[in-house]
Amino acid sequence: MEESTTSLIKIAVVGPESTGKSTMAQYLAQQLDTICVPEYARYYCQDLNNQYTVQDEVNMYYGQIALEDSLIPLAKQNLLICDTTILTVKIWTDHLFGSTPAVVTDAIKSRQYDLYLLMDIDLPWEDDPLRDFPNEREHFLKIWKKELANLGAQVALVSGLGEERMKNGLESVTRFLDTKKIRNT
């Protein structure tokens, strides 16, 4: 049977802290006339005062999945833009606690995204009460590259400042979508 052209395409915007992930995800959703799944952890962590536990990370995992799954029916153009994925939970949990519970690592393998936009660290750091590691963005960028490579993920690194960054992100997604259309015809 021929692959359906109506399959949902999921684009994930990921990367280290303060790299414009949320701004990019919202911009892409607006430009591509679809919905953006926000980062659940931003809501969850508002009252934690950076005192995270492994259980908090697992709760964020469940919350991100529930939020994403609940918004899929609202996706237009067969396209869903995700401001992060549960891979973020693994990266943070490994960093903070040395390992990640199997419930998270097992799910990462089964939750597929068609394209990951990895946001580069070329933006200046912006303070935010929910950000923790201003001097470790290079370290986390390397971790993201390694984790995405381990998944065999299709990745586009997005760099640039201001409008150039937005344009670069949109061009990466558009190029990918054009390729998908060619393969599905």
Short mmCIF file of N, CA and C in Angstrom, two decimals:
data_model
loop_
_atom_site.label_atom_id
_atom_site.label_comp_id
_atom_site.label_asym_id
_atom_site.label_seq_id
_atom_site.Cartn_x
_atom_site.Cartn_y
_atom_site.Cartn_z
N MET A 1 0.84 -1.19 0.00
CA MET A 1 0.00 0.00 0.00
C MET A 1 0.88 1.24 0.00
N GLU A 2 0.51 2.25 -0.76
CA GLU A 2 1.27 3.49 -0.84
C GLU A 2 1.12 4.28 0.45
N GLU A 3 2.21 4.91 0.90
CA GLU A 3 2.17 5.71 2.11
C GLU A 3 1.22 6.89 1.92
N SER A 4 0.41 7.14 2.93
CA SER A 4 -0.59 8.21 2.86
C SER A 4 0.08 9.58 2.95
N THR A 5 -0.43 10.51 2.18
CA THR A 5 0.09 11.87 2.27
C THR A 5 -0.56 12.64 3.41
N THR A 6 -1.50 11.99 4.11
CA THR A 6 -2.16 12.68 5.22
C THR A 6 -1.57 12.30 6.57
N SER A 7 -0.44 11.60 6.60
CA SER A 7 0.21 11.26 7.86
C SER A 7 0.65 12.53 8.57
N LEU A 8 0.48 12.53 9.88
CA LEU A 8 0.90 13.69 10.68
C LEU A 8 2.41 13.80 10.66
N ILE A 9 2.91 14.98 10.36
CA ILE A 9 4.34 15.27 10.40
C ILE A 9 4.61 16.06 11.66
N LYS A 10 5.56 15.57 12.45
CA LYS A 10 5.90 16.24 13.71
C LYS A 10 7.30 16.85 13.61
N ILE A 11 7.35 18.16 13.87
CA ILE A 11 8.61 18.91 13.88
C ILE A 11 8.89 19.28 15.33
N ALA A 12 10.06 18.92 15.83
CA ALA A 12 10.44 19.23 17.21
C ALA A 12 11.51 20.33 17.20
N VAL A 13 11.30 21.33 18.05
CA VAL A 13 12.28 22.41 18.22
C VAL A 13 12.96 22.15 19.55
N VAL A 14 14.26 21.87 19.51
CA VAL A 14 14.98 21.43 20.71
C VAL A 14 16.32 22.16 20.83
N GLY A 15 16.97 21.97 21.97
CA GLY A 15 18.30 22.52 22.17
C GLY A 15 18.52 23.00 23.59
N PRO A 16 19.71 23.55 23.84
CA PRO A 16 20.06 24.06 25.16
C PRO A 16 19.16 25.23 25.58
N GLU A 17 19.31 25.62 26.82
CA GLU A 17 18.56 26.76 27.35
C GLU A 17 18.89 28.05 26.61
N SER A 18 17.90 28.92 26.56
CA SER A 18 18.06 30.27 26.03
C SER A 18 18.59 30.30 24.60
N THR A 19 17.98 29.46 23.76
CA THR A 19 18.36 29.43 22.35
C THR A 19 17.19 29.77 21.43
N GLY A 20 16.09 30.22 22.01
CA GLY A 20 14.95 30.66 21.21
C GLY A 20 14.01 29.56 20.76
N LYS A 21 13.96 28.47 21.50
CA LYS A 21 13.11 27.34 21.11
C LYS A 21 11.63 27.72 21.08
N SER A 22 11.15 28.29 22.15
CA SER A 22 9.72 28.64 22.22
C SER A 22 9.36 29.68 21.17
N THR A 23 10.20 30.68 21.01
CA THR A 23 9.95 31.71 20.00
C THR A 23 9.90 31.08 18.62
N MET A 24 10.83 30.20 18.32
CA MET A 24 10.86 29.54 17.02
C MET A 24 9.64 28.66 16.81
N ALA A 25 9.30 27.85 17.81
CA ALA A 25 8.16 26.94 17.67
C ALA A 25 6.87 27.72 17.42
N GLN A 26 6.65 28.80 18.16
CA GLN A 26 5.45 29.61 17.97
C GLN A 26 5.45 30.28 16.60
N TYR A 27 6.60 30.76 16.17
CA TYR A 27 6.73 31.39 14.85
C TYR A 27 6.41 30.40 13.75
N LEU A 28 6.98 29.20 13.83
CA LEU A 28 6.73 28.19 12.81
C LEU A 28 5.26 27.82 12.74
N ALA A 29 4.64 27.63 13.90
CA ALA A 29 3.22 27.27 13.91
C ALA A 29 2.39 28.36 13.25
N GLN A 30 2.71 29.60 13.53
CA GLN A 30 1.98 30.72 12.93
C GLN A 30 2.20 30.75 11.42
N GLN A 31 3.45 30.66 11.00
CA GLN A 31 3.78 30.75 9.58
C GLN A 31 3.22 29.57 8.78
N LEU A 32 3.14 28.41 9.41
CA LEU A 32 2.70 27.20 8.71
C LEU A 32 1.25 26.85 9.01
N ASP A 33 0.54 27.76 9.68
CA ASP A 33 -0.88 27.64 9.97
C ASP A 33 -1.23 26.32 10.66
N THR A 34 -0.56 26.09 11.77
CA THR A 34 -0.87 24.90 12.57
C THR A 34 -0.73 25.25 14.05
N ILE A 35 -0.71 24.24 14.87
CA ILE A 35 -0.65 24.45 16.32
C ILE A 35 0.75 24.15 16.84
N CYS A 36 1.09 24.81 17.92
CA CYS A 36 2.36 24.60 18.61
C CYS A 36 2.08 23.94 19.96
N VAL A 37 2.74 22.83 20.21
CA VAL A 37 2.65 22.18 21.52
C VAL A 37 3.67 22.88 22.42
N PRO A 38 3.22 23.57 23.48
CA PRO A 38 4.17 24.27 24.34
C PRO A 38 4.98 23.29 25.21
N GLU A 39 6.00 23.82 25.84
CA GLU A 39 6.84 23.02 26.74
C GLU A 39 6.14 22.91 28.09
N TYR A 40 5.69 21.72 28.41
CA TYR A 40 4.96 21.48 29.66
C TYR A 40 5.80 21.84 30.89
N ALA A 41 7.10 21.59 30.84
CA ALA A 41 7.97 21.83 32.00
C ALA A 41 7.94 23.28 32.46
N ARG A 42 7.72 24.22 31.56
CA ARG A 42 7.67 25.64 31.97
C ARG A 42 6.52 25.87 32.93
N TYR A 43 5.40 25.21 32.70
CA TYR A 43 4.25 25.34 33.62
C TYR A 43 4.51 24.60 34.91
N TYR A 44 5.05 23.41 34.79
CA TYR A 44 5.28 22.54 35.94
C TYR A 44 6.29 23.15 36.91
N CYS A 45 7.35 23.75 36.39
CA CYS A 45 8.46 24.22 37.22
C CYS A 45 8.26 25.60 37.84
N GLN A 46 7.20 26.27 37.50
CA GLN A 46 7.02 27.65 37.99
C GLN A 46 7.13 27.78 39.50
N ASP A 47 6.70 26.78 40.26
CA ASP A 47 6.72 26.88 41.72
C ASP A 47 7.73 25.96 42.39
N LEU A 48 8.66 25.40 41.62
CA LEU A 48 9.62 24.45 42.20
C LEU A 48 10.89 25.11 42.73
N ASN A 49 11.17 26.34 42.36
CA ASN A 49 12.38 27.03 42.81
C ASN A 49 13.65 26.23 42.53
N ASN A 50 13.71 25.59 41.36
CA ASN A 50 14.88 24.85 40.89
C ASN A 50 15.30 23.71 41.82
N GLN A 51 14.39 23.21 42.63
CA GLN A 51 14.67 22.06 43.49
C GLN A 51 14.00 20.83 42.90
N TYR A 52 14.55 20.31 41.80
CA TYR A 52 13.93 19.22 41.07
C TYR A 52 14.26 17.87 41.69
N THR A 53 13.33 16.94 41.55
CA THR A 53 13.56 15.55 41.94
C THR A 53 13.38 14.68 40.69
N VAL A 54 13.80 13.45 40.78
CA VAL A 54 13.58 12.52 39.67
C VAL A 54 12.08 12.40 39.41
N GLN A 55 11.28 12.38 40.47
CA GLN A 55 9.83 12.28 40.28
C GLN A 55 9.28 13.50 39.53
N ASP A 56 9.84 14.68 39.81
CA ASP A 56 9.42 15.86 39.05
C ASP A 56 9.70 15.67 37.56
N GLU A 57 10.87 15.14 37.25
CA GLU A 57 11.23 14.91 35.85
C GLU A 57 10.28 13.90 35.20
N VAL A 58 9.93 12.84 35.92
CA VAL A 58 8.99 11.85 35.40
C VAL A 58 7.61 12.49 35.22
N ASN A 59 7.21 13.34 36.16
CA ASN A 59 5.94 14.05 36.02
C ASN A 59 5.95 14.94 34.77
N MET A 60 7.08 15.59 34.51
CA MET A 60 7.18 16.44 33.32
C MET A 60 7.11 15.59 32.05
N TYR A 61 7.69 14.42 32.10
CA TYR A 61 7.61 13.48 30.98
C TYR A 61 6.14 13.17 30.68
N TYR A 62 5.39 12.74 31.70
CA TYR A 62 3.98 12.41 31.50
C TYR A 62 3.19 13.63 31.04
N GLY A 63 3.49 14.78 31.61
CA GLY A 63 2.78 16.01 31.22
C GLY A 63 3.04 16.39 29.78
N GLN A 64 4.29 16.26 29.31
CA GLN A 64 4.61 16.62 27.93
C GLN A 64 3.90 15.69 26.95
N ILE A 65 3.89 14.41 27.26
CA ILE A 65 3.21 13.45 26.40
C ILE A 65 1.71 13.74 26.35
N ALA A 66 1.11 13.97 27.51
CA ALA A 66 -0.33 14.24 27.56
C ALA A 66 -0.67 15.51 26.80
N LEU A 67 0.14 16.54 26.96
CA LEU A 67 -0.11 17.80 26.27
C LEU A 67 0.01 17.61 24.76
N GLU A 68 1.07 16.96 24.33
CA GLU A 68 1.26 16.73 22.90
C GLU A 68 0.10 15.91 22.32
N ASP A 69 -0.23 14.81 22.98
CA ASP A 69 -1.29 13.95 22.47
C ASP A 69 -2.64 14.67 22.44
N SER A 70 -2.88 15.52 23.42
CA SER A 70 -4.16 16.23 23.45
C SER A 70 -4.28 17.29 22.36
N LEU A 71 -3.16 17.79 21.86
CA LEU A 71 -3.20 18.84 20.83
C LEU A 71 -3.13 18.29 19.41
N ILE A 72 -2.80 17.04 19.24
CA ILE A 72 -2.72 16.46 17.89
C ILE A 72 -4.02 16.67 17.09
N PRO A 73 -5.19 16.49 17.69
CA PRO A 73 -6.40 16.71 16.89
C PRO A 73 -6.57 18.14 16.37
N LEU A 74 -5.87 19.09 16.96
CA LEU A 74 -5.97 20.49 16.54
C LEU A 74 -4.97 20.85 15.45
N ALA A 75 -4.08 19.93 15.12
CA ALA A 75 -3.05 20.19 14.11
C ALA A 75 -3.72 20.41 12.75
N LYS A 76 -3.24 21.41 12.04
CA LYS A 76 -3.71 21.69 10.68
C LYS A 76 -2.58 21.36 9.72
N GLN A 77 -2.92 21.21 8.45
CA GLN A 77 -1.93 20.95 7.40
C GLN A 77 -1.18 19.64 7.66
N ASN A 78 -1.76 18.74 8.48
CA ASN A 78 -1.09 17.48 8.85
C ASN A 78 0.28 17.73 9.46
N LEU A 79 0.38 18.82 10.23
CA LEU A 79 1.67 19.26 10.76
C LEU A 79 1.52 19.68 12.22
N LEU A 80 2.41 19.18 13.06
CA LEU A 80 2.43 19.54 14.48
C LEU A 80 3.83 20.07 14.81
N ILE A 81 3.89 21.25 15.40
CA ILE A 81 5.15 21.84 15.84
C ILE A 81 5.24 21.64 17.35
N CYS A 82 6.35 21.07 17.81
CA CYS A 82 6.52 20.78 19.24
C CYS A 82 7.67 21.61 19.81
N ASP A 83 7.36 22.41 20.80
CA ASP A 83 8.37 23.17 21.53
C ASP A 83 8.96 22.22 22.57
N THR A 84 9.88 21.40 22.15
CA THR A 84 10.63 20.39 22.90
C THR A 84 9.96 19.02 22.79
N THR A 85 10.64 18.03 23.31
CA THR A 85 10.14 16.65 23.36
C THR A 85 10.55 16.05 24.69
N ILE A 86 10.17 14.79 24.89
CA ILE A 86 10.54 14.12 26.14
C ILE A 86 12.03 13.81 26.19
N LEU A 87 12.74 13.96 25.09
CA LEU A 87 14.20 13.80 25.13
C LEU A 87 14.83 14.84 26.05
N THR A 88 14.19 15.98 26.18
CA THR A 88 14.66 17.01 27.13
C THR A 88 14.69 16.45 28.55
N VAL A 89 13.66 15.68 28.91
CA VAL A 89 13.60 15.09 30.25
C VAL A 89 14.80 14.18 30.47
N LYS A 90 15.14 13.38 29.47
CA LYS A 90 16.30 12.49 29.61
C LYS A 90 17.59 13.29 29.79
N ILE A 91 17.77 14.31 28.99
CA ILE A 91 19.00 15.10 29.07
C ILE A 91 19.13 15.76 30.44
N TRP A 92 18.04 16.33 30.94
CA TRP A 92 18.09 16.97 32.26
C TRP A 92 18.25 15.95 33.38
N THR A 93 17.54 14.84 33.29
CA THR A 93 17.61 13.83 34.35
C THR A 93 18.99 13.20 34.41
N ASP A 94 19.55 12.89 33.25
CA ASP A 94 20.92 12.37 33.23
C ASP A 94 21.89 13.37 33.87
N HIS A 95 21.72 14.64 33.53
CA HIS A 95 22.63 15.68 34.04
C HIS A 95 22.46 15.87 35.55
N LEU A 96 21.23 15.95 36.00
CA LEU A 96 20.97 16.27 37.41
C LEU A 96 21.11 15.06 38.33
N PHE A 97 20.76 13.86 37.84
CA PHE A 97 20.67 12.69 38.71
C PHE A 97 21.52 11.51 38.26
N GLY A 98 22.20 11.64 37.13
CA GLY A 98 23.10 10.59 36.69
C GLY A 98 22.49 9.51 35.82
N SER A 99 21.18 9.40 35.80
CA SER A 99 20.50 8.42 34.95
C SER A 99 19.03 8.82 34.81
N THR A 100 18.36 8.11 33.91
CA THR A 100 16.96 8.41 33.62
C THR A 100 16.15 7.14 33.78
N PRO A 101 14.98 7.22 34.42
CA PRO A 101 14.12 6.04 34.55
C PRO A 101 13.76 5.43 33.19
N ALA A 102 13.63 4.11 33.17
CA ALA A 102 13.35 3.37 31.94
C ALA A 102 12.05 3.81 31.28
N VAL A 103 11.06 4.23 32.05
CA VAL A 103 9.79 4.66 31.45
C VAL A 103 10.03 5.79 30.44
N VAL A 104 10.99 6.64 30.74
CA VAL A 104 11.31 7.76 29.84
C VAL A 104 12.16 7.28 28.67
N THR A 105 13.23 6.56 28.95
CA THR A 105 14.13 6.13 27.87
C THR A 105 13.43 5.19 26.89
N ASP A 106 12.55 4.34 27.38
CA ASP A 106 11.81 3.44 26.50
C ASP A 106 10.87 4.23 25.58
N ALA A 107 10.22 5.24 26.12
CA ALA A 107 9.27 6.03 25.33
C ALA A 107 9.97 6.87 24.27
N ILE A 108 11.18 7.32 24.55
CA ILE A 108 11.92 8.13 23.58
C ILE A 108 12.11 7.35 22.28
N LYS A 109 12.37 6.08 22.40
CA LYS A 109 12.58 5.25 21.21
C LYS A 109 11.31 5.10 20.38
N SER A 110 10.16 5.15 21.02
CA SER A 110 8.91 4.90 20.30
C SER A 110 8.18 6.17 19.86
N ARG A 111 8.52 7.32 20.40
CA ARG A 111 7.87 8.58 20.01
C ARG A 111 8.70 9.23 18.91
N GLN A 112 8.21 9.16 17.72
CA GLN A 112 8.96 9.61 16.56
C GLN A 112 8.64 11.06 16.19
N TYR A 113 9.65 11.77 15.74
CA TYR A 113 9.51 13.12 15.19
C TYR A 113 10.19 13.08 13.83
N ASP A 114 9.59 13.76 12.88
CA ASP A 114 10.10 13.69 11.52
C ASP A 114 11.33 14.55 11.31
N LEU A 115 11.39 15.67 12.01
CA LEU A 115 12.53 16.59 11.91
C LEU A 115 12.74 17.26 13.26
N TYR A 116 14.00 17.35 13.64
CA TYR A 116 14.39 18.10 14.83
C TYR A 116 15.11 19.35 14.39
N LEU A 117 14.62 20.51 14.81
CA LEU A 117 15.36 21.76 14.64
C LEU A 117 16.17 21.95 15.90
N LEU A 118 17.47 21.80 15.80
CA LEU A 118 18.37 21.97 16.95
C LEU A 118 18.84 23.42 16.95
N MET A 119 18.45 24.13 17.97
CA MET A 119 18.76 25.55 18.06
C MET A 119 20.20 25.74 18.55
N ASP A 120 20.94 26.53 17.79
CA ASP A 120 22.34 26.78 18.08
C ASP A 120 22.48 27.73 19.28
N ILE A 121 23.67 27.77 19.86
CA ILE A 121 23.93 28.58 21.06
C ILE A 121 24.51 29.95 20.72
N ASP A 122 24.24 30.44 19.52
CA ASP A 122 24.79 31.73 19.10
C ASP A 122 23.98 32.93 19.57
N LEU A 123 22.86 32.69 20.25
CA LEU A 123 22.09 33.79 20.85
C LEU A 123 22.69 34.16 22.20
N PRO A 124 22.62 35.43 22.59
CA PRO A 124 23.07 35.78 23.94
C PRO A 124 22.14 35.16 24.99
N TRP A 125 22.69 34.83 26.13
CA TRP A 125 21.93 34.27 27.24
C TRP A 125 20.92 35.30 27.74
N GLU A 126 19.69 34.86 27.99
CA GLU A 126 18.68 35.70 28.63
C GLU A 126 18.29 35.06 29.94
N ASP A 127 18.42 35.83 31.03
CA ASP A 127 18.03 35.30 32.33
C ASP A 127 16.55 35.00 32.37
N ASP A 128 16.22 33.96 33.09
CA ASP A 128 14.85 33.50 33.27
C ASP A 128 14.88 32.68 34.55
N PRO A 129 13.89 32.83 35.43
CA PRO A 129 13.91 32.06 36.67
C PRO A 129 13.92 30.54 36.46
N LEU A 130 13.52 30.08 35.30
CA LEU A 130 13.48 28.64 35.04
C LEU A 130 14.72 28.13 34.30
N ARG A 131 15.71 28.97 34.13
CA ARG A 131 16.96 28.56 33.47
C ARG A 131 18.05 28.42 34.51
N ASP A 132 18.88 27.39 34.33
CA ASP A 132 19.83 27.03 35.38
C ASP A 132 21.32 27.07 35.01
N PHE A 133 21.67 26.91 33.74
CA PHE A 133 23.06 26.67 33.40
C PHE A 133 23.58 27.61 32.31
N PRO A 134 23.76 28.89 32.63
CA PRO A 134 24.19 29.84 31.59
C PRO A 134 25.59 29.54 31.03
N ASN A 135 26.42 28.88 31.78
CA ASN A 135 27.79 28.62 31.34
C ASN A 135 27.99 27.22 30.77
N GLU A 136 26.89 26.48 30.58
CA GLU A 136 27.01 25.10 30.10
C GLU A 136 26.26 24.86 28.79
N ARG A 137 25.96 25.91 28.05
CA ARG A 137 25.22 25.72 26.80
C ARG A 137 26.02 24.94 25.77
N GLU A 138 27.33 25.16 25.71
CA GLU A 138 28.15 24.40 24.77
C GLU A 138 28.12 22.91 25.12
N HIS A 139 28.22 22.61 26.40
CA HIS A 139 28.13 21.22 26.87
C HIS A 139 26.80 20.60 26.46
N PHE A 140 25.71 21.32 26.70
CA PHE A 140 24.39 20.77 26.38
C PHE A 140 24.17 20.65 24.88
N LEU A 141 24.74 21.54 24.08
CA LEU A 141 24.62 21.41 22.63
C LEU A 141 25.29 20.10 22.17
N LYS A 142 26.44 19.79 22.74
CA LYS A 142 27.12 18.52 22.41
C LYS A 142 26.25 17.33 22.81
N ILE A 143 25.62 17.42 23.98
CA ILE A 143 24.75 16.34 24.45
C ILE A 143 23.57 16.16 23.50
N TRP A 144 22.95 17.29 23.10
CA TRP A 144 21.83 17.21 22.16
C TRP A 144 22.26 16.55 20.86
N LYS A 145 23.41 16.94 20.33
CA LYS A 145 23.88 16.35 19.07
C LYS A 145 24.09 14.84 19.23
N LYS A 146 24.67 14.44 20.35
CA LYS A 146 24.91 13.01 20.60
C LYS A 146 23.60 12.24 20.72
N GLU A 147 22.66 12.77 21.51
CA GLU A 147 21.38 12.08 21.72
C GLU A 147 20.59 11.96 20.41
N LEU A 148 20.59 13.02 19.61
CA LEU A 148 19.87 12.98 18.34
C LEU A 148 20.54 12.01 17.36
N ALA A 149 21.86 11.98 17.38
CA ALA A 149 22.59 11.01 16.54
C ALA A 149 22.25 9.58 16.96
N ASN A 150 22.17 9.34 18.28
CA ASN A 150 21.83 8.01 18.78
C ASN A 150 20.44 7.57 18.32
N LEU A 151 19.54 8.53 18.11
CA LEU A 151 18.20 8.21 17.61
C LEU A 151 18.17 8.04 16.10
N GLY A 152 19.24 8.43 15.44
CA GLY A 152 19.23 8.43 13.98
C GLY A 152 18.28 9.48 13.44
N ALA A 153 18.12 10.56 14.19
CA ALA A 153 17.15 11.60 13.87
C ALA A 153 17.61 12.47 12.70
N GLN A 154 16.63 12.98 11.98
CA GLN A 154 16.92 13.97 10.96
C GLN A 154 16.96 15.32 11.67
N VAL A 155 18.10 16.01 11.55
CA VAL A 155 18.35 17.23 12.32
C VAL A 155 18.77 18.36 11.41
N ALA A 156 18.26 19.56 11.71
CA ALA A 156 18.72 20.78 11.06
C ALA A 156 19.16 21.73 12.17
N LEU A 157 20.43 22.14 12.15
CA LEU A 157 20.95 23.11 13.12
C LEU A 157 20.53 24.50 12.66
N VAL A 158 19.90 25.25 13.57
CA VAL A 158 19.40 26.58 13.23
C VAL A 158 20.22 27.63 13.97
N SER A 159 20.86 28.50 13.20
CA SER A 159 21.69 29.58 13.74
C SER A 159 21.16 30.91 13.25
N GLY A 160 21.79 31.98 13.73
CA GLY A 160 21.44 33.32 13.29
C GLY A 160 20.77 34.12 14.39
N LEU A 161 20.72 35.41 14.19
CA LEU A 161 20.12 36.31 15.16
C LEU A 161 18.85 36.93 14.58
N GLY A 162 17.88 37.19 15.44
CA GLY A 162 16.67 37.90 15.05
C GLY A 162 15.93 37.26 13.89
N GLU A 163 15.57 38.11 12.92
CA GLU A 163 14.80 37.65 11.76
C GLU A 163 15.55 36.59 10.95
N GLU A 164 16.87 36.69 10.92
CA GLU A 164 17.66 35.70 10.18
C GLU A 164 17.45 34.30 10.78
N ARG A 165 17.40 34.21 12.09
CA ARG A 165 17.21 32.92 12.76
C ARG A 165 15.83 32.35 12.41
N MET A 166 14.81 33.22 12.46
CA MET A 166 13.46 32.78 12.13
C MET A 166 13.40 32.28 10.68
N LYS A 167 14.02 33.04 9.79
CA LYS A 167 14.05 32.68 8.37
C LYS A 167 14.77 31.34 8.18
N ASN A 168 15.88 31.15 8.86
CA ASN A 168 16.64 29.90 8.74
C ASN A 168 15.83 28.71 9.24
N GLY A 169 15.11 28.89 10.33
CA GLY A 169 14.27 27.81 10.85
C GLY A 169 13.14 27.47 9.90
N LEU A 170 12.46 28.49 9.40
CA LEU A 170 11.35 28.27 8.46
C LEU A 170 11.85 27.63 7.17
N GLU A 171 12.99 28.06 6.67
CA GLU A 171 13.55 27.47 5.45
C GLU A 171 13.90 25.99 5.66
N SER A 172 14.43 25.66 6.83
CA SER A 172 14.76 24.26 7.12
C SER A 172 13.51 23.39 7.11
N VAL A 173 12.44 23.89 7.72
CA VAL A 173 11.19 23.13 7.76
C VAL A 173 10.57 23.04 6.37
N THR A 174 10.55 24.14 5.65
CA THR A 174 9.97 24.16 4.31
C THR A 174 10.70 23.20 3.38
N ARG A 175 12.01 23.23 3.43
CA ARG A 175 12.82 22.31 2.62
C ARG A 175 12.49 20.85 2.97
N PHE A 176 12.37 20.57 4.26
CA PHE A 176 12.03 19.22 4.70
C PHE A 176 10.64 18.82 4.20
N LEU A 177 9.67 19.72 4.36
CA LEU A 177 8.30 19.42 3.93
C LEU A 177 8.24 19.19 2.43
N ASP A 178 8.97 19.97 1.66
CA ASP A 178 9.02 19.79 0.21
C ASP A 178 9.57 18.40 -0.13
N THR A 179 10.59 17.96 0.59
CA THR A 179 11.16 16.65 0.38
C THR A 179 10.15 15.55 0.71
N LYS A 180 9.40 15.73 1.78
CA LYS A 180 8.37 14.75 2.18
C LYS A 180 7.31 14.63 1.10
N LYS A 181 6.90 15.75 0.52
CA LYS A 181 5.86 15.73 -0.53
C LYS A 181 6.36 14.97 -1.74
N ILE A 182 7.62 15.18 -2.11
CA ILE A 182 8.19 14.49 -3.26
C ILE A 182 8.21 12.98 -3.01
N ARG A 183 8.62 12.57 -1.81
CA ARG A 183 8.70 11.14 -1.49
C ARG A 183 7.32 10.49 -1.45
N ASN A 184 6.28 11.23 -1.07
CA ASN A 184 4.95 10.67 -0.91
C ASN A 184 4.14 10.66 -2.20
N THR A 185 4.66 11.20 -3.28
CA THR A 185 3.88 11.21 -4.51
C THR A 185 4.21 10.03 -5.39
#
